[in-house]
XYZ file of C-alpha atoms in Angstrom:
700
model
C 6.396 16.978 25.150
C 5.031 16.845 21.660
C 7.675 16.138 18.988
C 7.683 17.626 15.456
C 9.559 17.460 12.213
C 9.633 20.385 9.733
C 9.897 19.576 5.971
C 11.051 22.562 4.097
C 12.924 23.609 0.901
C 14.795 26.459 -0.785
C 12.770 27.004 -4.010
C 9.490 25.877 -5.798
C 9.381 22.819 -7.870
C 11.238 20.515 -5.664
C 8.305 17.812 -5.569
C 8.488 18.079 -1.770
C 5.070 16.494 -1.329
C 6.644 13.150 -2.055
C 8.926 13.652 0.992
C 6.148 14.920 3.130
C 3.952 11.949 2.295
C 6.793 9.552 3.072
C 7.624 11.216 6.412
C 3.917 10.880 7.235
C 4.039 7.227 6.459
C 6.944 6.772 8.858
C 5.204 8.696 11.587
C 1.835 6.716 11.343
C 3.837 3.507 11.541
C 5.099 4.342 14.996
C 2.713 7.049 16.493
C -0.944 6.635 17.232
C -1.925 10.293 17.011
C -0.130 12.442 14.401
C -1.200 16.130 13.595
C -0.411 18.277 10.626
C 0.432 21.952 10.670
C 0.870 24.273 7.622
C 1.986 27.635 8.923
C 1.181 29.607 5.811
C -1.315 29.009 2.925
C -2.458 30.716 -0.122
C -5.627 32.825 -0.042
C -7.175 31.642 -3.240
C -9.455 29.286 -1.294
C -8.367 26.298 -3.296
C -8.230 22.935 -1.666
C -5.063 21.818 0.148
C -4.416 18.799 -2.016
C -1.804 17.344 0.169
C -3.699 17.561 3.406
C -6.718 16.204 1.814
C -4.580 13.252 0.698
C -3.085 12.761 4.167
C -6.534 13.024 5.781
C -7.953 10.330 3.503
C -4.988 8.008 3.430
C -4.239 8.048 7.110
C -7.753 8.554 8.473
C -6.892 11.860 10.153
C -9.585 13.187 12.399
C -7.896 16.599 12.719
C -10.265 19.417 11.936
C -9.102 21.273 8.712
C -9.208 24.680 10.383
C -6.643 23.661 13.025
C -4.147 22.680 10.296
C -3.383 26.115 9.026
C -1.763 29.291 10.414
C -2.487 32.259 8.349
C -2.427 33.157 4.585
C 0.622 34.432 2.806
C -1.152 37.811 2.186
C -1.964 38.144 5.886
C 1.628 37.207 6.761
C 3.176 39.670 4.315
C 1.118 42.466 5.762
C 1.728 41.527 9.352
C 5.477 41.264 8.761
C 5.608 44.644 6.945
C 3.495 46.397 9.675
C 4.581 44.644 12.950
C 7.771 42.782 11.999
C 8.891 39.221 11.910
C 8.832 38.615 15.566
C 4.975 39.312 15.643
C 4.406 36.999 12.689
C 6.471 34.217 14.293
C 4.647 34.782 17.607
C 1.283 34.278 16.082
C 2.300 31.142 14.138
C 3.999 29.629 17.169
C 0.642 30.192 19.152
C -1.292 28.357 16.437
C 1.245 25.611 16.280
C 0.938 24.886 19.939
C -2.812 24.535 19.611
C -2.146 21.516 17.378
C 0.841 20.252 19.450
C -1.376 20.044 22.560
C -3.646 17.582 20.861
C -1.098 15.209 19.319
C 2.005 13.062 20.010
C 3.766 14.268 16.939
C 3.308 16.914 14.425
C 4.349 16.998 10.735
C 4.986 20.654 9.728
C 4.649 21.423 6.033
C 7.002 24.445 5.210
C 6.316 27.297 2.895
C 6.145 26.592 -0.803
C 8.293 29.483 -2.192
C 5.491 30.164 -4.889
C 4.388 33.772 -5.198
C 4.551 34.209 -1.456
C 5.872 37.917 -1.341
C 7.877 37.058 1.849
C 11.418 38.231 2.046
C 14.140 35.853 3.222
C 11.799 32.881 3.054
C 14.509 30.324 4.074
C 15.111 32.459 7.283
C 11.466 32.297 8.079
C 11.258 28.555 7.854
C 14.352 28.195 9.939
C 13.019 30.469 12.605
C 9.714 28.685 12.667
C 11.239 25.283 12.938
C 13.489 26.549 15.864
C 10.554 28.032 17.654
C 8.494 24.904 17.227
C 11.341 22.792 18.548
C 11.210 20.808 15.182
C 13.975 18.906 13.549
C 14.443 19.915 9.935
C 14.472 17.996 6.687
C 15.451 20.427 3.871
C 14.493 19.279 0.316
C 16.411 20.372 -2.835
C 14.975 20.074 -6.289
C 17.222 18.630 -8.977
C 14.957 18.897 -11.961
C 16.722 20.025 -15.155
C 20.054 20.610 -13.321
C 23.272 18.757 -13.724
C 25.059 16.905 -10.954
C 27.536 19.759 -10.183
C 24.749 22.249 -9.804
C 22.746 19.973 -7.513
C 25.594 19.164 -5.292
C 26.412 22.860 -4.868
C 22.734 23.673 -4.076
C 22.614 20.892 -1.380
C 25.752 22.130 0.349
C 24.409 25.751 0.256
C 21.088 24.659 1.616
C 22.706 22.687 4.454
C 24.976 25.572 5.314
C 22.028 28.024 5.267
C 19.822 25.996 7.640
C 22.742 24.998 9.939
C 23.867 28.661 10.234
C 20.338 29.631 11.168
C 20.584 27.122 14.211
C 18.366 24.378 12.794
C 18.595 20.744 14.083
C 19.011 19.117 10.540
C 17.839 15.458 10.610
C 18.683 14.670 6.946
C 18.979 16.360 3.569
C 16.968 15.120 0.613
C 17.567 15.705 -3.107
C 14.395 15.081 -5.300
C 13.622 14.952 -8.952
C 17.143 14.411 -10.053
C 17.851 12.864 -13.413
C 18.167 9.135 -12.883
C 21.479 8.967 -14.708
C 22.982 11.585 -12.439
C 21.638 9.980 -9.104
C 24.896 8.146 -8.242
C 27.112 11.084 -9.192
C 25.170 13.090 -6.620
C 24.485 10.625 -3.933
C 28.015 9.377 -3.327
C 29.867 12.737 -2.987
C 27.029 14.176 -0.755
C 26.893 11.249 1.645
C 30.729 11.437 1.957
C 30.918 15.113 2.658
C 27.661 16.073 4.637
C 27.613 15.514 8.316
C 23.971 14.258 8.104
C 22.390 11.543 5.780
C 21.538 12.695 2.306
C 18.891 10.772 0.380
C 18.671 11.222 -3.414
C 15.377 10.444 -5.210
C 15.232 10.248 -9.095
C 12.695 11.893 -11.259
C 9.705 9.498 -11.812
C 7.662 10.438 -14.949
C 4.600 8.848 -13.724
C 4.363 11.317 -10.785
C 4.585 14.277 -13.101
C 2.140 12.893 -15.563
C -1.239 14.560 -15.309
C -4.294 12.265 -15.115
C -6.985 12.359 -17.780
C -9.307 13.914 -15.212
C -6.864 16.717 -14.572
C -6.604 17.351 -18.287
C -10.436 17.559 -18.495
C -10.713 19.901 -15.656
C -7.821 22.127 -16.886
C -9.105 22.430 -20.475
C -12.893 22.456 -19.519
C -13.277 19.454 -21.794
C -16.565 17.489 -22.370
C -16.307 13.876 -21.501
C -17.961 11.916 -24.512
C -17.051 8.490 -23.259
C -15.176 6.964 -20.290
C -15.628 5.798 -16.777
C -14.044 6.834 -13.490
C -11.143 4.350 -13.804
C -10.362 5.634 -17.286
C -10.359 9.275 -16.116
C -7.948 8.216 -13.447
C -5.323 6.936 -15.916
C -2.041 8.878 -16.115
C -1.234 10.597 -19.523
C 2.427 9.810 -19.679
C 2.950 11.094 -23.258
C 1.031 13.143 -25.909
C 0.736 11.909 -29.446
C -0.764 14.331 -32.029
C -2.645 12.603 -34.908
C -2.227 14.135 -38.335
C -0.452 11.390 -40.271
C -2.035 8.501 -42.132
C -3.237 5.594 -39.956
C -0.178 3.219 -40.356
C 2.202 5.950 -39.420
C 0.110 7.134 -36.620
C -0.191 3.712 -35.039
C 3.621 3.334 -35.029
C 3.788 6.532 -33.271
C 1.603 5.534 -30.254
C 3.397 4.955 -26.868
C 2.198 3.187 -23.670
C -0.090 5.459 -21.712
C -0.151 8.221 -24.253
C -3.016 10.698 -24.742
C -4.002 10.931 -28.368
C -4.816 14.470 -29.589
C -6.550 14.613 -32.932
C -9.268 16.652 -34.727
C -12.603 15.332 -34.074
C -13.337 14.621 -37.734
C -10.506 12.043 -38.028
C -12.578 8.816 -37.338
C -9.853 6.680 -38.741
C -7.315 7.850 -36.010
C -9.971 7.679 -33.277
C -10.869 4.040 -34.056
C -7.407 3.022 -34.744
C -6.191 4.331 -31.393
C -8.931 2.657 -29.539
C -8.344 -0.652 -31.394
C -4.748 -0.499 -30.482
C -5.756 0.078 -26.852
C -8.084 -2.875 -27.065
C -5.253 -5.025 -28.253
C -2.860 -3.551 -25.735
C -0.701 -2.531 -28.733
C -0.163 -0.209 -26.894
C -2.753 0.713 -24.168
C -3.496 4.400 -24.322
C -4.686 6.986 -21.718
C -7.512 8.334 -23.835
C -8.358 10.341 -26.880
C -8.651 14.159 -26.846
C -10.685 15.623 -29.824
C -10.026 19.204 -30.923
C -11.781 21.737 -33.162
C -15.100 21.091 -31.430
C -15.767 18.235 -33.952
C -17.685 15.143 -32.711
C -17.731 11.802 -34.497
C -21.089 10.525 -35.590
C -23.241 8.153 -33.458
C -22.113 5.114 -35.353
C -18.377 5.889 -34.801
C -19.085 6.661 -31.072
C -21.028 3.406 -30.664
C -18.085 1.536 -32.225
C -15.628 3.363 -30.043
C -17.522 2.489 -26.907
C -17.513 -1.212 -27.905
C -13.794 -1.194 -28.798
C -12.476 0.097 -25.579
C -15.117 0.403 -22.807
C -14.221 2.829 -20.178
C -11.457 4.554 -22.227
C -11.968 8.369 -22.195
C -12.764 10.263 -25.264
C -13.045 13.937 -24.530
C -13.629 16.984 -26.607
C -12.473 20.690 -26.475
C -13.502 23.561 -28.755
C -9.866 24.876 -29.348
C -7.364 23.962 -32.066
C -4.564 21.403 -31.578
C -1.674 23.862 -31.214
C -3.019 25.988 -28.314
C -4.329 22.992 -26.764
C -0.910 21.390 -26.836
C 0.546 24.505 -25.140
C -1.749 23.945 -22.204
C -1.033 20.245 -22.036
C 2.589 20.723 -21.941
C 2.273 22.985 -18.872
C 0.359 20.538 -17.002
C 2.068 18.462 -14.305
C 0.669 15.700 -12.145
C -0.310 16.419 -8.428
C -0.501 14.206 -5.460
C -4.085 14.401 -4.177
C -6.723 12.271 -2.666
C -8.274 11.655 -6.151
C -5.034 9.953 -7.407
C -4.268 7.142 -4.937
C -1.994 5.364 -7.413
C 0.319 8.399 -7.551
C 0.421 8.219 -3.652
C 1.525 4.489 -3.881
C 4.105 5.385 -6.474
C 5.463 8.142 -4.402
C 5.826 6.067 -1.278
C 7.470 3.309 -3.373
C 9.988 5.910 -4.627
C 10.573 7.177 -1.148
C 10.958 3.822 0.527
C 13.372 2.585 -2.350
C 15.794 5.571 -1.977
C 15.482 6.507 1.787
C 16.835 4.549 4.543
C 13.515 4.579 6.440
C 14.960 2.720 9.512
C 17.798 5.269 9.910
C 15.436 8.178 9.297
C 13.068 6.924 11.924
C 15.905 6.827 14.451
C 17.057 10.232 13.443
C 13.640 11.807 14.149
C 13.554 9.781 17.431
C 10.467 7.883 16.754
C 9.850 5.282 19.544
C 7.142 2.758 18.760
C 3.850 3.346 20.570
C 2.654 0.708 22.967
C -0.742 0.968 21.243
C -1.051 -0.862 17.901
C -3.648 0.600 15.705
C -4.929 -1.079 12.493
C -2.989 1.383 10.360
C 0.198 0.666 12.380
C -0.229 -3.143 11.824
C -0.900 -2.603 7.966
C 2.197 -0.485 7.715
C 4.302 -2.955 9.543
C 3.077 -5.630 7.126
C 4.362 -3.577 4.110
C 7.592 -2.741 5.805
C 8.441 -6.311 6.816
C 7.441 -7.950 3.595
C 9.719 -5.485 1.659
C 12.643 -6.275 3.893
C 13.184 -9.720 2.486
C 11.664 -9.684 -1.022
C 9.766 -12.775 -2.063
C 7.597 -13.807 -5.153
C 3.934 -14.417 -4.603
C 1.679 -16.013 -7.378
C -1.835 -14.676 -7.791
C -3.996 -17.189 -9.725
C -6.876 -14.786 -10.308
C -4.909 -12.554 -12.718
C -7.965 -11.160 -14.560
C -10.020 -10.169 -11.461
C -10.294 -6.426 -11.117
C -9.565 -6.362 -7.331
C -6.504 -8.499 -7.822
C -5.150 -6.255 -10.558
C -5.640 -3.209 -8.505
C -3.936 -4.823 -5.520
C -1.087 -5.908 -7.745
C -0.800 -2.264 -8.909
C -0.330 -1.210 -5.240
C 2.137 -4.040 -4.404
C 4.229 -3.209 -7.313
C 4.223 0.575 -6.829
C 5.178 0.084 -3.203
C 7.877 -2.436 -4.162
C 6.422 -4.982 -1.696
C 7.232 -8.259 -3.483
C 7.626 -9.799 -6.873
C 4.347 -11.124 -8.444
C 3.289 -13.663 -10.923
C -0.324 -13.429 -12.243
C -1.950 -16.313 -13.839
C -4.389 -16.213 -16.869
C -4.353 -15.393 -20.571
C -1.761 -12.852 -21.028
C -3.768 -10.789 -23.444
C -6.840 -10.754 -21.321
C -4.833 -9.757 -18.266
C -3.105 -6.872 -20.214
C -6.359 -5.707 -21.790
C -8.139 -5.715 -18.422
C -5.154 -3.818 -16.793
C -5.230 -1.278 -19.521
C -8.951 -0.632 -19.069
C -8.378 -0.102 -15.358
C -5.377 2.069 -15.856
C -3.269 -0.450 -13.964
C 0.499 -0.615 -14.435
C 1.766 -4.255 -14.121
C 5.471 -3.179 -14.379
C 7.658 -6.269 -13.852
C 4.858 -8.679 -12.947
C 5.314 -11.988 -14.530
C 2.245 -13.237 -16.590
C 1.714 -16.931 -17.131
C -1.111 -18.693 -18.978
C -1.369 -22.255 -17.474
C -3.167 -23.470 -20.614
C -0.188 -22.717 -22.809
C 2.765 -22.634 -20.571
C 5.537 -25.205 -21.036
C 5.380 -25.817 -17.230
C 2.028 -27.519 -17.768
C 3.741 -30.808 -18.895
C 6.283 -30.690 -16.026
C 3.532 -30.137 -13.586
C 1.266 -32.709 -14.911
C 4.063 -35.381 -14.401
C 4.690 -34.170 -10.962
C 0.927 -34.217 -10.116
C 0.392 -37.707 -11.569
C 3.293 -39.115 -9.549
C 2.079 -37.446 -6.322
C -1.657 -38.682 -6.882
C -0.812 -41.981 -8.281
C -2.222 -43.791 -5.297
C -5.529 -42.165 -6.050
C -5.548 -43.460 -9.615
C -4.556 -40.218 -11.323
C -2.651 -40.731 -14.611
C -0.872 -38.266 -16.899
C -3.780 -37.363 -19.008
C -6.017 -36.481 -16.134
C -3.141 -34.567 -14.356
C -2.578 -32.584 -17.613
C -6.149 -31.392 -17.333
C -6.047 -30.703 -13.583
C -2.875 -28.603 -13.557
C -4.358 -26.201 -16.113
C -6.510 -24.986 -13.339
C -5.106 -21.824 -11.945
C -5.232 -22.989 -8.448
C -3.470 -26.159 -9.010
C -0.987 -24.446 -11.408
C -0.130 -21.755 -8.626
C 0.143 -24.381 -5.980
C 2.593 -26.299 -7.952
C 4.665 -23.241 -8.666
C 5.038 -22.904 -4.924
C 5.771 -26.495 -4.365
C 8.457 -26.399 -7.121
C 10.033 -23.207 -5.786
C 8.849 -21.087 -8.720
C 7.038 -18.967 -6.356
C 7.313 -18.440 -2.557
C 3.659 -18.345 -1.789
C 0.194 -18.143 -3.219
C -2.828 -16.044 -2.475
C -6.306 -16.828 -4.060
C -9.947 -16.789 -3.138
C -11.345 -13.476 -4.500
C -13.479 -15.403 -7.003
C -12.712 -19.045 -6.093
C -14.146 -20.803 -3.121
C -12.093 -21.767 -0.019
C -12.190 -25.439 -0.943
C -10.836 -24.588 -4.501
C -7.968 -22.569 -3.070
C -6.850 -24.950 -0.235
C -7.605 -28.409 -1.643
C -4.577 -28.251 -4.045
C -2.426 -27.254 -1.028
C -3.593 -30.274 0.975
C -2.897 -32.579 -1.943
C 0.460 -31.117 -3.043
C 2.168 -28.923 -0.422
C 0.869 -30.863 2.712
C 1.299 -30.116 6.267
C 4.563 -28.867 7.834
C 6.613 -31.039 10.181
C 5.159 -31.096 13.495
C 1.718 -29.867 12.347
C -1.147 -32.283 12.698
C -3.660 -30.162 10.671
C -3.995 -27.031 8.515
C -5.834 -24.285 10.442
C -6.269 -20.593 10.160
C -6.244 -17.368 12.184
C -7.517 -13.918 11.697
C -5.524 -10.738 12.874
C -8.264 -8.689 14.616
C -7.116 -5.056 14.469
C -8.982 -3.231 17.248
C -8.545 0.450 18.033
C -5.497 -0.016 20.272
C -4.261 -3.638 19.854
C -4.179 -6.716 17.784
C -5.582 -9.958 18.680
C -5.244 -13.304 17.035
C -8.423 -15.509 16.517
C -8.112 -19.115 15.605
C -9.571 -21.294 13.916
C -12.400 -19.314 12.184
C -12.194 -20.573 8.682
C -11.160 -24.239 8.167
C -11.824 -26.921 10.824
C -15.508 -27.300 11.704
C -15.255 -29.229 14.970
C -11.617 -30.088 16.009
C -10.998 -32.643 18.861
C -8.853 -31.920 21.787
C -5.639 -32.831 20.111
C -6.476 -30.802 17.017
C -7.476 -27.818 19.174
C -4.113 -27.863 20.899
C -2.431 -28.062 17.605
C -4.438 -25.043 16.351
C -3.425 -23.149 19.549
C 0.311 -23.855 19.204
C 0.260 -22.968 15.599
C -1.604 -19.658 16.286
C 0.900 -18.795 18.997
C 3.667 -19.170 16.574
C 1.851 -17.124 13.848
C 1.199 -14.391 16.439
C 4.884 -14.220 17.476
C 5.891 -14.166 13.805
C 3.898 -11.046 13.358
C 4.959 -9.204 16.485
C 2.104 -10.189 18.836
C 3.337 -11.647 22.126
C 1.318 -14.985 22.417
C -0.790 -15.353 25.539
C -3.302 -18.169 24.757
C -6.910 -18.183 25.892
C -8.779 -21.475 25.174
C -12.255 -20.321 24.987
C -15.307 -21.968 26.252
C -18.723 -20.933 27.898
C -17.187 -21.721 31.224
C -14.120 -20.309 33.051
C -11.808 -22.503 35.137
C -13.744 -25.173 37.063
C -17.053 -23.476 36.974
C -18.607 -25.711 34.282
C -18.688 -29.174 32.969
C -19.753 -31.146 29.842
C -18.229 -32.510 26.738
C -17.530 -29.247 25.115
C -15.762 -27.751 28.212
C -13.966 -31.001 28.798
C -12.616 -30.931 25.223
C -11.100 -27.368 25.838
C -9.708 -28.481 29.300
C -8.078 -31.509 27.772
C -6.641 -29.361 24.883
C -5.178 -26.894 27.448
C -3.463 -29.729 29.336
C -2.006 -31.039 26.034
C -0.695 -27.480 25.223
C 1.090 -27.338 28.656
C 2.660 -30.754 28.126
C 3.807 -30.160 24.660
C 4.770 -26.485 25.098
C 5.397 -25.464 28.718
C 7.024 -22.379 27.498
C 3.666 -20.966 26.282
C 1.378 -18.882 28.529
C -2.029 -20.543 28.239
C -5.355 -20.455 30.148
C -8.426 -22.570 29.617
C -11.203 -23.118 29.679
C -11.927 -19.387 29.863
C -14.905 -17.173 28.741
C -14.208 -14.387 26.304
C -14.826 -11.556 28.811
C -12.479 -13.000 31.345
C -9.760 -13.522 28.647
C -9.737 -9.852 27.446
C -11.275 -7.664 30.244
C -8.864 -7.261 33.189
C -11.658 -6.342 35.611
C -13.642 -9.516 34.852
C -10.414 -11.533 35.004
C -9.641 -10.106 38.414
C -12.888 -11.692 39.710
C -12.874 -14.932 37.923
C -9.266 -15.717 37.600
C -7.255 -13.393 39.693
C -3.916 -15.255 39.673
C -3.825 -16.029 35.823
C -0.897 -14.698 33.736
C -3.255 -14.750 30.687
C -6.764 -13.806 31.914
C -7.553 -10.121 31.096
C -4.585 -9.799 28.675
C -5.016 -12.739 26.220
C -3.688 -12.074 22.693
C -4.361 -15.447 21.070
C -7.962 -16.507 21.401
C -8.717 -20.032 20.309
C -12.353 -20.979 19.715
C -13.829 -24.527 20.385
C -15.355 -24.874 16.983
C -15.786 -23.193 13.518
C -19.377 -22.097 14.259
C -18.288 -20.127 17.379
C -15.133 -18.752 15.795
C -16.542 -17.617 12.484
C -19.592 -15.850 14.039
C -17.430 -14.139 16.732
C -14.886 -12.749 14.340
C -17.706 -11.318 12.164
C -19.615 -9.897 15.061
C -16.426 -8.175 16.342
C -15.522 -7.010 12.882
C -19.036 -5.513 12.189
C -19.924 -4.327 15.699
C -16.557 -3.057 16.996
C -15.299 -1.673 13.739
C -12.250 -3.992 13.886
C -10.248 -4.567 10.819
C -10.098 -8.400 10.219
C -6.948 -9.413 8.340
C -7.195 -13.050 7.062
C -7.914 -15.837 7.193
C -4.094 -16.655 7.311
C -3.511 -20.392 6.770
C -0.983 -22.120 9.029
C 0.402 -25.589 9.185
C 1.405 -25.881 5.497
C 5.033 -26.536 4.497
C 4.826 -23.403 2.232
C 2.472 -20.475 2.568
C -0.825 -20.508 0.714
C -3.634 -18.098 1.836
C -7.249 -17.650 1.008
C -9.309 -14.628 0.505
C -12.810 -13.926 1.275
C -14.769 -13.473 -1.992
C -15.956 -10.181 -0.629
C -12.126 -8.983 -0.096
C -11.420 -5.371 -0.808
C -8.257 -4.260 -2.570
C -6.662 -3.396 0.830
C -7.450 -6.946 2.159
C -5.673 -8.438 -0.827
C -2.620 -6.195 -0.312
C -2.552 -7.150 3.398
C -2.911 -10.936 2.765
C -0.158 -10.907 0.033
C 2.091 -9.041 2.472
C 1.444 -11.626 5.050
C 2.103 -14.417 2.646
C 5.475 -12.813 1.758
C 6.378 -12.533 5.420
C 5.371 -16.182 6.072
C 7.764 -17.188 3.130
C 10.698 -15.327 4.770
C 11.083 -18.278 7.001
C 11.720 -20.523 3.943
C 14.635 -20.056 1.522
C 13.592 -17.758 -1.352
C 12.993 -19.096 -4.768
C 15.926 -19.660 -6.984
C 14.283 -20.686 -10.112
C 12.802 -18.636 -12.795
C 9.380 -19.680 -14.065
C 9.174 -20.132 -17.876
C 5.972 -18.860 -19.201
């Protein structure tokens, strides 16, 4: 039977979309096929921003027309003409059309905004009961004191309980941060179900520049897509002289000034260029436009920063701006990351998962695997150093990691350059630690360490002083010295530039003969581990056995039960030759060294993963047909195979993940996407969880 959870409220303005997004995140971690149902929608024909976000973020294939029941207007007319029973009956029928197609359904309750429905709480409760859904009521705490919020929560619980609902948890959202503890403690003590309390986060309610442009009908004079996606976290109105005006600027503010104040326009953009402070953009009023010389200077000062124009005066424009509030939608993915970070920091997701009875699916989809990486890396927080601190993809990945509270980050590079680039991209670096290897006091300490470690190669202090200023060497030494738990690089550096310092400084782990790599190949319904596809060109039998044992350990660390297939062009005893003999010998070595591991080899790829082929070629094997760790005989075979599967089968390839080092360092493909970097940093943080966390603070 399809299960469902119904997220509802008691009034408008509760920011319930944050909770709905967070619950969807939990569902997709555990369930392969999740549906969405919104019983009632408004008839204005506007887009359903939340569903568009869910569809884009979670790759939902559900047709939009199946998501909705009927409009509020139709519901009010039907209820007035034929009664509530008929209304509920029709909505139940539409719900079951969705439920038949999915394992779990997230139901989005009514929004209490101009619905013209009497007793709306009663209707939500009735629908939840008829759907067989557990209920999560959300109470908004914005602009209320602690006593009022506690009273509303108790009343909401009593109302839904009296109406027969199976209440999973209560949620208080948008409460003043200072009041959170005064609300959370008493409610947790007195309510019979968990109560989670989320503070107001100003970045969620801040409109984007694009939203301002759309609402005001503004004309964009300058600015790119990244600039228009920035949050306007404050509004500063220009009227004073330039020195006073500059002192009034705040981080992420939108400057509103008459279009003839060229001094304020250039001053604001110059401040942004110097990150003193970075602004969201400039809004010109009175339909005045600066001349071409001023606009040309503006574009050079702060490329990508929006400058937009409206015909109205500053005062009525201000009235419209102060009524604007940010929205979660597919066009603002950073807000979604912030919302999820907020939800996951203040909700016991493991307990909520148990409460809504989510059993993990036997299938593991790419999204489930990626979700699991985030969840596990957050569980034991570690610090990861990113040497390529000025690279756009790295900065965007850092933004995601920090918003999701995945790990602590150190970015290397000139601090002013990093901050300026982040400001141009609209990226918030939050608590990220920025270090410039060229000027850091650590450089002298690292030079001494490196010179001592490489003295046998004739490296003296002067040469070491130059070497350790390289970001890859500096980052590696941070890991070696316990100032970071792991390192991820390679977005713009070669594999050799990334891993050579690790070979020289960190060296191999006890028991590991060589450093090797694996890719996690996320297929539609399972995760396979491929090794070695990135490091060792032609390993001998001993090295191949070591790669297989390391790969099995890595697989187990990330929740993949290791069943090792030692791949060859021959299965069993059907072939001979030097290449087959190498694989056969490697298999024997594994069985001698690790008799606890399930291993088969030599074996062909089809016999390793296809049970019907395995039944013919190796019917008595415990690995054939169900292998999870596939070890290739050489780099040529492995690298080509992983890329063929990635491109032809649509698999998500996560890696390469290095193994065999004493501390985790991982390489990126130079074509890595932002999500690839997020995944690799998460993996690095998880690898570091087997090593004691850093207990030193790096000094910039």
